[in-house]
């Protein structure tokens, strides 16, 4: 059987596929025409960024599994795959520690003013020492999105930095006290009380611009926004206005609307904003795990084994898969997918 790997991945993933006897097709592009040409005879597709639509799936009649090299499956039409009986998998536990560590790093850089110290000191400005940072111990970290990554951030902040953690959970009726966080059903409360507001939400119709002008206006003027989740969760125009008006102290962003920002995006030129190019998950260890777990999903499906990281649930009939897809449509709209 053949597996199309649309973009380069760590060799641990390639080795696993070959160890199980699969022929690996190394992709040369992720445009629709190339995907169809290279994937039409393949039983599985392992991808990082390729947009896999129902139309592409229809032209790959042997396709049984699509595996995502990472956690978010924004670029895969999961509902279309479900309707066609195609299993979608991901690398769900591969990068939670890497992204959580990165998030904590951004929080510390905002609090300590590390970027300014570095840049100004290199220019010979010793006066920058007069700018004071702040402690994070005892401060409140608000987390919107208490999935795998959000929970990891909460534990690091609480246990490692002595921060008070408030996490938003819409599925509870009253606050729940955990060792490392207090979960509350009121998102506005989390936003109002946070000294640092960290976003860990998936990209979906229900989360688009969840953090807009109203929500940003609830933040303390001394608070910071951190987003290492999905760019479209934040209304960027509203964030720019809020920052320009000094209604929040600053932001650290690893993600933007439309993936990477254009060169004239004001966020790239604000002194109180830290920007990085969607690299929170990019560590040697995380990329190894992503490649291995993504390849594992392909192996499990094609060898008819239980799937460790399923994104969708399949049944044995086309009609039932249609019903499952409708349920998933509702679930994703109402709740979003887990992070």
mmCIF file of C-alpha atoms in Angstrom:
data_model
loop_
_atom_site.group_PDB
_atom_site.id
_atom_site.type_symbol
_atom_site.label_atom_id
_atom_site.label_comp_id
_atom_site.label_asym_id
_atom_site.label_seq_id
_atom_site.Cartn_x
_atom_site.Cartn_y
_atom_site.Cartn_z
ATOM 1 C CA UNK A 1 0.000 0.000 0.000
ATOM 2 C CA UNK A 2 1.073 3.575 -0.710
ATOM 3 C CA UNK A 3 1.165 6.556 1.627
ATOM 4 C CA UNK A 4 1.558 10.115 0.354
ATOM 5 C CA UNK A 5 3.585 12.315 2.697
ATOM 6 C CA UNK A 6 2.764 15.752 1.357
ATOM 7 C CA UNK A 7 5.660 17.628 2.991
ATOM 8 C CA UNK A 8 8.948 16.696 4.664
ATOM 9 C CA UNK A 9 8.653 15.229 8.175
ATOM 10 C CA UNK A 10 11.073 13.823 10.711
ATOM 11 C CA UNK A 11 12.604 10.506 9.678
ATOM 12 C CA UNK A 12 11.041 8.708 12.641
ATOM 13 C CA UNK A 13 7.698 8.946 10.903
ATOM 14 C CA UNK A 14 9.053 7.800 7.547
ATOM 15 C CA UNK A 15 10.912 4.924 9.181
ATOM 16 C CA UNK A 16 7.747 3.707 10.907
ATOM 17 C CA UNK A 17 5.815 3.648 7.640
ATOM 18 C CA UNK A 18 8.578 1.742 5.880
ATOM 19 C CA UNK A 19 8.974 -0.715 8.769
ATOM 20 C CA UNK A 20 5.355 -1.706 8.219
ATOM 21 C CA UNK A 21 5.906 -2.264 4.527
ATOM 22 C CA UNK A 22 4.256 0.841 3.114
ATOM 23 C CA UNK A 23 5.571 2.562 0.013
ATOM 24 C CA UNK A 24 6.178 6.215 0.844
ATOM 25 C CA UNK A 25 5.380 8.767 -1.856
ATOM 26 C CA UNK A 26 7.225 12.017 -1.141
ATOM 27 C CA UNK A 27 4.994 14.894 -2.164
ATOM 28 C CA UNK A 28 6.230 17.702 -4.368
ATOM 29 C CA UNK A 29 3.506 20.267 -3.683
ATOM 30 C CA UNK A 30 0.259 20.889 -1.848
ATOM 31 C CA UNK A 31 -1.786 22.561 -4.556
ATOM 32 C CA UNK A 32 -4.965 20.615 -5.450
ATOM 33 C CA UNK A 33 -3.682 19.365 -8.802
ATOM 34 C CA UNK A 34 -0.474 17.981 -7.312
ATOM 35 C CA UNK A 35 -2.315 16.401 -4.388
ATOM 36 C CA UNK A 36 -4.676 14.579 -6.739
ATOM 37 C CA UNK A 37 -1.911 13.503 -9.107
ATOM 38 C CA UNK A 38 0.272 12.128 -6.323
ATOM 39 C CA UNK A 39 -2.500 10.852 -4.065
ATOM 40 C CA UNK A 40 -4.899 9.195 -6.503
ATOM 41 C CA UNK A 41 -3.339 5.748 -6.030
ATOM 42 C CA UNK A 42 -2.564 6.119 -2.325
ATOM 43 C CA UNK A 43 -4.267 4.422 0.601
ATOM 44 C CA UNK A 44 -3.182 7.069 3.080
ATOM 45 C CA UNK A 45 -2.165 10.726 3.163
ATOM 46 C CA UNK A 46 0.010 12.221 5.897
ATOM 47 C CA UNK A 47 0.034 16.004 5.766
ATOM 48 C CA UNK A 48 1.251 19.105 7.546
ATOM 49 C CA UNK A 49 -0.479 21.952 5.705
ATOM 50 C CA UNK A 50 -2.284 20.575 2.647
ATOM 51 C CA UNK A 51 -5.930 21.601 2.320
ATOM 52 C CA UNK A 52 -7.760 18.342 1.761
ATOM 53 C CA UNK A 53 -11.296 18.926 0.529
ATOM 54 C CA UNK A 54 -14.094 16.576 -0.389
ATOM 55 C CA UNK A 55 -13.336 17.195 -4.053
ATOM 56 C CA UNK A 56 -9.763 16.018 -3.604
ATOM 57 C CA UNK A 57 -10.910 12.985 -1.623
ATOM 58 C CA UNK A 58 -13.315 12.037 -4.417
ATOM 59 C CA UNK A 59 -10.382 11.851 -6.819
ATOM 60 C CA UNK A 60 -8.418 9.569 -4.492
ATOM 61 C CA UNK A 61 -10.675 6.472 -4.537
ATOM 62 C CA UNK A 62 -8.301 4.239 -2.541
ATOM 63 C CA UNK A 63 -7.943 6.726 0.300
ATOM 64 C CA UNK A 64 -8.715 5.228 3.719
ATOM 65 C CA UNK A 65 -6.905 7.535 6.127
ATOM 66 C CA UNK A 66 -5.736 11.142 6.387
ATOM 67 C CA UNK A 67 -3.298 11.789 9.220
ATOM 68 C CA UNK A 68 -2.420 15.255 10.473
ATOM 69 C CA UNK A 69 1.161 16.060 11.437
ATOM 70 C CA UNK A 70 0.087 18.088 14.446
ATOM 71 C CA UNK A 71 -3.002 18.681 16.537
ATOM 72 C CA UNK A 72 -5.233 21.144 14.691
ATOM 73 C CA UNK A 73 -7.069 19.780 11.660
ATOM 74 C CA UNK A 74 -8.252 23.113 10.240
ATOM 75 C CA UNK A 75 -6.942 22.255 6.778
ATOM 76 C CA UNK A 76 -8.802 18.925 6.544
ATOM 77 C CA UNK A 77 -12.506 18.774 5.734
ATOM 78 C CA UNK A 78 -13.239 16.283 8.497
ATOM 79 C CA UNK A 79 -16.955 16.176 7.760
ATOM 80 C CA UNK A 80 -16.282 15.349 4.105
ATOM 81 C CA UNK A 81 -13.882 12.602 5.170
ATOM 82 C CA UNK A 82 -16.441 11.147 7.573
ATOM 83 C CA UNK A 83 -19.144 11.069 4.909
ATOM 84 C CA UNK A 84 -16.759 9.182 2.631
ATOM 85 C CA UNK A 85 -15.712 6.698 5.294
ATOM 86 C CA UNK A 86 -12.181 8.100 5.535
ATOM 87 C CA UNK A 87 -10.558 7.998 8.971
ATOM 88 C CA UNK A 88 -8.871 11.214 10.108
ATOM 89 C CA UNK A 89 -6.176 11.019 12.777
ATOM 90 C CA UNK A 90 -3.769 13.486 14.320
ATOM 91 C CA UNK A 91 -0.777 13.700 16.657
ATOM 92 C CA UNK A 92 -2.869 14.776 19.609
ATOM 93 C CA UNK A 93 -0.317 14.505 22.412
ATOM 94 C CA UNK A 94 2.803 15.352 20.443
ATOM 95 C CA UNK A 95 3.367 19.031 21.141
ATOM 96 C CA UNK A 96 1.460 19.983 24.280
ATOM 97 C CA UNK A 97 4.606 20.415 26.384
ATOM 98 C CA UNK A 98 6.455 22.332 23.659
ATOM 99 C CA UNK A 99 3.582 24.788 23.161
ATOM 100 C CA UNK A 100 3.015 25.119 26.896
ATOM 101 C CA UNK A 101 6.700 25.886 27.533
ATOM 102 C CA UNK A 102 6.636 28.437 24.719
ATOM 103 C CA UNK A 103 3.540 30.072 26.191
ATOM 104 C CA UNK A 104 5.169 30.349 29.600
ATOM 105 C CA UNK A 105 8.238 31.823 27.909
ATOM 106 C CA UNK A 106 6.130 34.520 26.241
ATOM 107 C CA UNK A 107 4.435 35.342 29.536
ATOM 108 C CA UNK A 108 7.829 35.782 31.188
ATOM 109 C CA UNK A 109 9.186 37.899 28.333
ATOM 110 C CA UNK A 110 6.179 40.207 28.563
ATOM 111 C CA UNK A 111 6.462 40.518 32.333
ATOM 112 C CA UNK A 112 10.221 41.036 32.432
ATOM 113 C CA UNK A 113 10.590 43.228 29.339
ATOM 114 C CA UNK A 114 13.312 40.910 28.044
ATOM 115 C CA UNK A 115 12.940 41.913 24.392
ATOM 116 C CA UNK A 116 13.391 45.612 25.163
ATOM 117 C CA UNK A 117 16.367 44.944 27.422
ATOM 118 C CA UNK A 118 18.024 42.868 24.713
ATOM 119 C CA UNK A 119 17.409 45.297 21.861
ATOM 120 C CA UNK A 120 18.255 48.484 23.747
ATOM 121 C CA UNK A 121 21.352 47.081 25.458
ATOM 122 C CA UNK A 122 22.751 45.925 22.114
ATOM 123 C CA UNK A 123 22.358 49.522 20.920
ATOM 124 C CA UNK A 124 24.387 50.735 23.897
ATOM 125 C CA UNK A 125 21.452 52.155 25.843
ATOM 126 C CA UNK A 126 22.177 51.526 29.519
ATOM 127 C CA UNK A 127 19.225 53.719 30.491
ATOM 128 C CA UNK A 128 16.954 50.810 29.619
ATOM 129 C CA UNK A 129 17.801 49.435 33.071
ATOM 130 C CA UNK A 130 15.442 52.045 34.497
ATOM 131 C CA UNK A 131 12.495 50.252 32.914
ATOM 132 C CA UNK A 132 11.227 47.833 35.504
ATOM 133 C CA UNK A 133 9.765 44.432 34.873
ATOM 134 C CA UNK A 134 7.212 42.736 37.076
ATOM 135 C CA UNK A 135 6.851 39.455 38.925
ATOM 136 C CA UNK A 136 4.403 36.824 37.744
ATOM 137 C CA UNK A 137 4.222 35.057 41.109
ATOM 138 C CA UNK A 138 0.843 35.767 42.656
ATOM 139 C CA UNK A 139 -0.561 37.171 39.409
ATOM 140 C CA UNK A 140 -3.655 35.741 37.744
ATOM 141 C CA UNK A 141 -3.336 33.739 34.545
ATOM 142 C CA UNK A 142 -6.616 33.417 32.678
ATOM 143 C CA UNK A 143 -6.867 30.550 30.213
ATOM 144 C CA UNK A 144 -9.491 30.278 27.492
ATOM 145 C CA UNK A 145 -9.319 26.717 26.186
ATOM 146 C CA UNK A 146 -8.557 24.164 28.885
ATOM 147 C CA UNK A 147 -7.689 21.282 26.586
ATOM 148 C CA UNK A 148 -4.391 19.386 26.523
ATOM 149 C CA UNK A 149 -2.234 22.467 26.007
ATOM 150 C CA UNK A 150 -4.230 24.842 28.187
ATOM 151 C CA UNK A 151 -4.131 22.363 31.052
ATOM 152 C CA UNK A 152 -0.365 21.930 30.653
ATOM 153 C CA UNK A 153 0.093 25.719 30.750
ATOM 154 C CA UNK A 154 -2.065 25.918 33.863
ATOM 155 C CA UNK A 155 0.007 23.310 35.692
ATOM 156 C CA UNK A 156 3.318 24.934 34.743
ATOM 157 C CA UNK A 157 2.077 28.358 35.828
ATOM 158 C CA UNK A 158 0.576 27.174 39.103
ATOM 159 C CA UNK A 159 3.206 24.682 40.206
ATOM 160 C CA UNK A 160 6.257 26.371 38.705
ATOM 161 C CA UNK A 161 5.500 30.086 38.953
ATOM 162 C CA UNK A 162 3.037 30.289 41.847
ATOM 163 C CA UNK A 163 0.419 31.923 39.643
ATOM 164 C CA UNK A 164 -3.308 31.901 40.345
ATOM 165 C CA UNK A 165 -4.981 30.211 37.382
ATOM 166 C CA UNK A 166 -8.555 30.759 36.216
ATOM 167 C CA UNK A 167 -9.729 28.538 33.365
ATOM 168 C CA UNK A 168 -12.883 28.934 31.300
ATOM 169 C CA UNK A 169 -15.057 25.839 30.930
ATOM 170 C CA UNK A 170 -18.487 26.390 29.416
ATOM 171 C CA UNK A 171 -19.636 22.874 30.290
ATOM 172 C CA UNK A 172 -19.849 23.398 34.055
ATOM 173 C CA UNK A 173 -22.554 25.210 36.015
ATOM 174 C CA UNK A 174 -20.495 26.463 38.946
ATOM 175 C CA UNK A 175 -16.774 26.962 39.698
ATOM 176 C CA UNK A 176 -14.662 23.847 40.166
ATOM 177 C CA UNK A 177 -11.504 24.008 42.268
ATOM 178 C CA UNK A 178 -8.571 21.906 41.059
ATOM 179 C CA UNK A 179 -5.073 21.695 42.508
ATOM 180 C CA UNK A 180 -3.665 23.868 39.735
ATOM 181 C CA UNK A 181 -6.628 25.995 38.621
ATOM 182 C CA UNK A 182 -10.147 27.140 39.301
ATOM 183 C CA UNK A 183 -12.483 26.384 36.401
ATOM 184 C CA UNK A 184 -15.389 28.767 35.903
ATOM 185 C CA UNK A 185 -18.296 28.832 33.418
ATOM 186 C CA UNK A 186 -18.074 32.613 32.965
ATOM 187 C CA UNK A 187 -15.590 33.638 30.260
ATOM 188 C CA UNK A 188 -16.037 37.331 31.060
ATOM 189 C CA UNK A 189 -14.888 36.710 34.623
ATOM 190 C CA UNK A 190 -11.711 35.041 33.383
ATOM 191 C CA UNK A 191 -11.004 37.966 31.067
ATOM 192 C CA UNK A 192 -11.688 40.629 33.718
ATOM 193 C CA UNK A 193 -9.531 39.047 36.414
ATOM 194 C CA UNK A 194 -6.577 37.986 34.264
ATOM 195 C CA UNK A 195 -3.233 39.737 34.455
ATOM 196 C CA UNK A 196 -2.215 37.487 31.564
ATOM 197 C CA UNK A 197 -4.899 36.064 29.260
ATOM 198 C CA UNK A 198 -3.726 32.998 27.324
ATOM 199 C CA UNK A 199 -5.720 31.559 24.419
ATOM 200 C CA UNK A 200 -5.646 27.864 23.541
ATOM 201 C CA UNK A 201 -8.675 27.420 21.309
ATOM 202 C CA UNK A 202 -9.070 25.476 18.062
ATOM 203 C CA UNK A 203 -9.975 27.203 14.828
ATOM 204 C CA UNK A 204 -13.646 26.643 14.012
ATOM 205 C CA UNK A 205 -16.799 28.506 13.070
ATOM 206 C CA UNK A 206 -17.767 28.720 16.734
ATOM 207 C CA UNK A 207 -14.440 30.199 17.882
ATOM 208 C CA UNK A 208 -13.827 32.720 15.085
ATOM 209 C CA UNK A 209 -13.414 36.173 16.675
ATOM 210 C CA UNK A 210 -14.469 34.773 20.047
ATOM 211 C CA UNK A 211 -12.124 37.401 21.449
ATOM 212 C CA UNK A 212 -13.389 40.617 19.893
ATOM 213 C CA UNK A 213 -13.595 44.268 20.873
ATOM 214 C CA UNK A 214 -16.113 43.619 23.663
ATOM 215 C CA UNK A 215 -13.979 40.913 25.242
ATOM 216 C CA UNK A 216 -10.726 42.834 24.863
ATOM 217 C CA UNK A 217 -12.352 45.877 26.464
ATOM 218 C CA UNK A 218 -13.021 43.794 29.573
ATOM 219 C CA UNK A 219 -9.299 43.262 30.173
ATOM 220 C CA UNK A 220 -7.387 45.250 32.764
ATOM 221 C CA UNK A 221 -5.324 48.117 31.311
ATOM 222 C CA UNK A 222 -2.307 46.427 32.934
ATOM 223 C CA UNK A 223 -3.056 43.011 31.389
ATOM 224 C CA UNK A 224 -1.384 41.148 28.542
ATOM 225 C CA UNK A 225 -2.880 38.909 25.841
ATOM 226 C CA UNK A 226 -1.021 35.752 24.753
ATOM 227 C CA UNK A 227 -2.154 33.670 21.773
ATOM 228 C CA UNK A 228 -0.391 30.445 20.797
ATOM 229 C CA UNK A 229 -3.599 28.762 19.624
ATOM 230 C CA UNK A 230 -5.282 29.927 16.419
ATOM 231 C CA UNK A 231 -5.089 33.410 14.940
ATOM 232 C CA UNK A 232 -8.705 33.641 13.824
ATOM 233 C CA UNK A 233 -9.896 33.336 17.422
ATOM 234 C CA UNK A 234 -8.948 37.019 17.890
ATOM 235 C CA UNK A 235 -10.436 39.913 15.938
ATOM 236 C CA UNK A 236 -7.127 41.397 14.836
ATOM 237 C CA UNK A 237 -8.524 44.812 13.894
ATOM 238 C CA UNK A 238 -10.079 45.110 17.342
ATOM 239 C CA UNK A 239 -6.819 44.043 19.003
ATOM 240 C CA UNK A 240 -4.878 46.669 17.065
ATOM 241 C CA UNK A 241 -7.322 49.390 18.179
ATOM 242 C CA UNK A 242 -7.218 48.250 21.806
ATOM 243 C CA UNK A 243 -3.409 48.248 21.812
ATOM 244 C CA UNK A 244 -3.160 51.650 20.117
ATOM 245 C CA UNK A 245 -5.558 53.147 22.642
ATOM 246 C CA UNK A 246 -3.554 51.705 25.539
ATOM 247 C CA UNK A 247 -6.495 49.722 26.882
ATOM 248 C CA UNK A 248 -4.242 46.712 27.519
ATOM 249 C CA UNK A 249 -0.534 46.715 28.264
ATOM 250 C CA UNK A 250 0.689 44.433 25.495
ATOM 251 C CA UNK A 251 0.449 41.130 23.672
ATOM 252 C CA UNK A 252 2.495 38.145 22.561
ATOM 253 C CA UNK A 253 1.308 36.433 19.389
ATOM 254 C CA UNK A 254 2.535 33.268 17.720
ATOM 255 C CA UNK A 255 -0.495 33.083 15.406
ATOM 256 C CA UNK A 256 -2.360 35.531 13.209
ATOM 257 C CA UNK A 257 -5.466 35.726 11.088
ATOM 258 C CA UNK A 258 -4.716 34.184 7.701
ATOM 259 C CA UNK A 259 -1.719 32.261 9.086
ATOM 260 C CA UNK A 260 1.311 34.576 8.720
ATOM 261 C CA UNK A 261 0.755 38.363 8.744
ATOM 262 C CA UNK A 262 1.483 40.722 5.870
ATOM 263 C CA UNK A 263 4.521 42.963 6.188
ATOM 264 C CA UNK A 264 2.352 46.041 6.792
ATOM 265 C CA UNK A 265 0.399 44.474 9.655
ATOM 266 C CA UNK A 266 0.571 47.034 12.502
ATOM 267 C CA UNK A 267 1.085 44.267 15.058
ATOM 268 C CA UNK A 268 4.555 43.675 13.602
ATOM 269 C CA UNK A 269 5.584 47.233 14.388
ATOM 270 C CA UNK A 270 4.225 47.807 17.891
ATOM 271 C CA UNK A 271 6.809 48.052 20.664
ATOM 272 C CA UNK A 272 4.477 46.410 23.188
ATOM 273 C CA UNK A 273 3.785 43.354 21.040
ATOM 274 C CA UNK A 274 5.994 40.259 20.777
ATOM 275 C CA UNK A 275 5.489 38.365 17.521
ATOM 276 C CA UNK A 276 6.782 34.955 16.449
ATOM 277 C CA UNK A 277 6.081 33.023 13.209
ATOM 278 C CA UNK A 278 3.844 30.163 14.453
ATOM 279 C CA UNK A 279 6.764 28.283 15.975
ATOM 280 C CA UNK A 280 5.456 27.358 19.426
ATOM 281 C CA UNK A 281 5.409 23.661 18.547
ATOM 282 C CA UNK A 282 8.721 23.667 16.694
ATOM 283 C CA UNK A 283 11.152 21.792 18.906
ATOM 284 C CA UNK A 284 13.295 18.829 17.947
ATOM 285 C CA UNK A 285 11.429 16.578 20.346
ATOM 286 C CA UNK A 286 7.945 17.746 19.381
ATOM 287 C CA UNK A 287 8.601 17.358 15.651
ATOM 288 C CA UNK A 288 9.833 13.815 16.239
ATOM 289 C CA UNK A 289 6.677 12.986 18.180
ATOM 290 C CA UNK A 290 4.440 14.649 15.604
ATOM 291 C CA UNK A 291 5.968 12.630 12.776
ATOM 292 C CA UNK A 292 5.800 9.376 14.721
ATOM 293 C CA UNK A 293 2.236 9.831 15.964
ATOM 294 C CA UNK A 294 0.991 10.934 12.546
ATOM 295 C CA UNK A 295 2.610 7.891 10.931
ATOM 296 C CA UNK A 296 1.224 5.679 13.687
ATOM 297 C CA UNK A 297 -2.289 6.780 12.776
ATOM 298 C CA UNK A 298 -1.748 5.697 9.178
ATOM 299 C CA UNK A 299 -0.335 2.340 10.259
ATOM 300 C CA UNK A 300 -3.188 1.655 12.659
ATOM 301 C CA UNK A 301 -5.902 2.382 10.116
ATOM 302 C CA UNK A 302 -4.326 0.514 7.212
ATOM 303 C CA UNK A 303 -3.572 -2.486 9.434
ATOM 304 C CA UNK A 304 -7.113 -2.405 10.851
ATOM 305 C CA UNK A 305 -5.970 -1.753 14.425
ATOM 306 C CA UNK A 306 -7.567 0.456 17.096
ATOM 307 C CA UNK A 307 -6.749 4.095 16.395
ATOM 308 C CA UNK A 308 -4.882 5.895 19.167
ATOM 309 C CA UNK A 309 -5.663 9.460 18.085
ATOM 310 C CA UNK A 310 -8.913 9.490 16.070
ATOM 311 C CA UNK A 311 -10.365 12.826 15.009
ATOM 312 C CA UNK A 312 -13.608 11.420 13.609
ATOM 313 C CA UNK A 313 -15.688 8.352 14.354
ATOM 314 C CA UNK A 314 -16.673 6.049 11.513
ATOM 315 C CA UNK A 315 -19.434 3.470 11.230
ATOM 316 C CA UNK A 316 -19.818 0.580 8.824
ATOM 317 C CA UNK A 317 -22.293 2.200 6.456
ATOM 318 C CA UNK A 318 -22.358 5.276 4.257
ATOM 319 C CA UNK A 319 -25.746 6.327 5.661
ATOM 320 C CA UNK A 320 -24.538 6.119 9.246
ATOM 321 C CA UNK A 321 -21.387 8.059 8.396
ATOM 322 C CA UNK A 322 -23.636 10.799 7.006
ATOM 323 C CA UNK A 323 -25.492 10.878 10.338
ATOM 324 C CA UNK A 324 -22.245 10.944 12.309
ATOM 325 C CA UNK A 325 -21.046 13.841 10.162
ATOM 326 C CA UNK A 326 -24.193 15.826 10.940
ATOM 327 C CA UNK A 327 -23.681 15.238 14.655
ATOM 328 C CA UNK A 328 -20.044 16.351 14.318
ATOM 329 C CA UNK A 329 -21.165 19.494 12.467
ATOM 330 C CA UNK A 330 -23.333 20.381 15.452
ATOM 331 C CA UNK A 331 -20.672 19.435 17.996
ATOM 332 C CA UNK A 332 -17.953 21.503 16.314
ATOM 333 C CA UNK A 333 -20.267 24.495 15.968
ATOM 334 C CA UNK A 334 -21.465 24.299 19.565
ATOM 335 C CA UNK A 335 -18.291 23.316 21.379
ATOM 336 C CA UNK A 336 -15.323 23.525 19.009
ATOM 337 C CA UNK A 337 -12.792 20.686 18.856
ATOM 338 C CA UNK A 338 -10.362 19.850 21.620
ATOM 339 C CA UNK A 339 -6.919 21.400 21.622
#
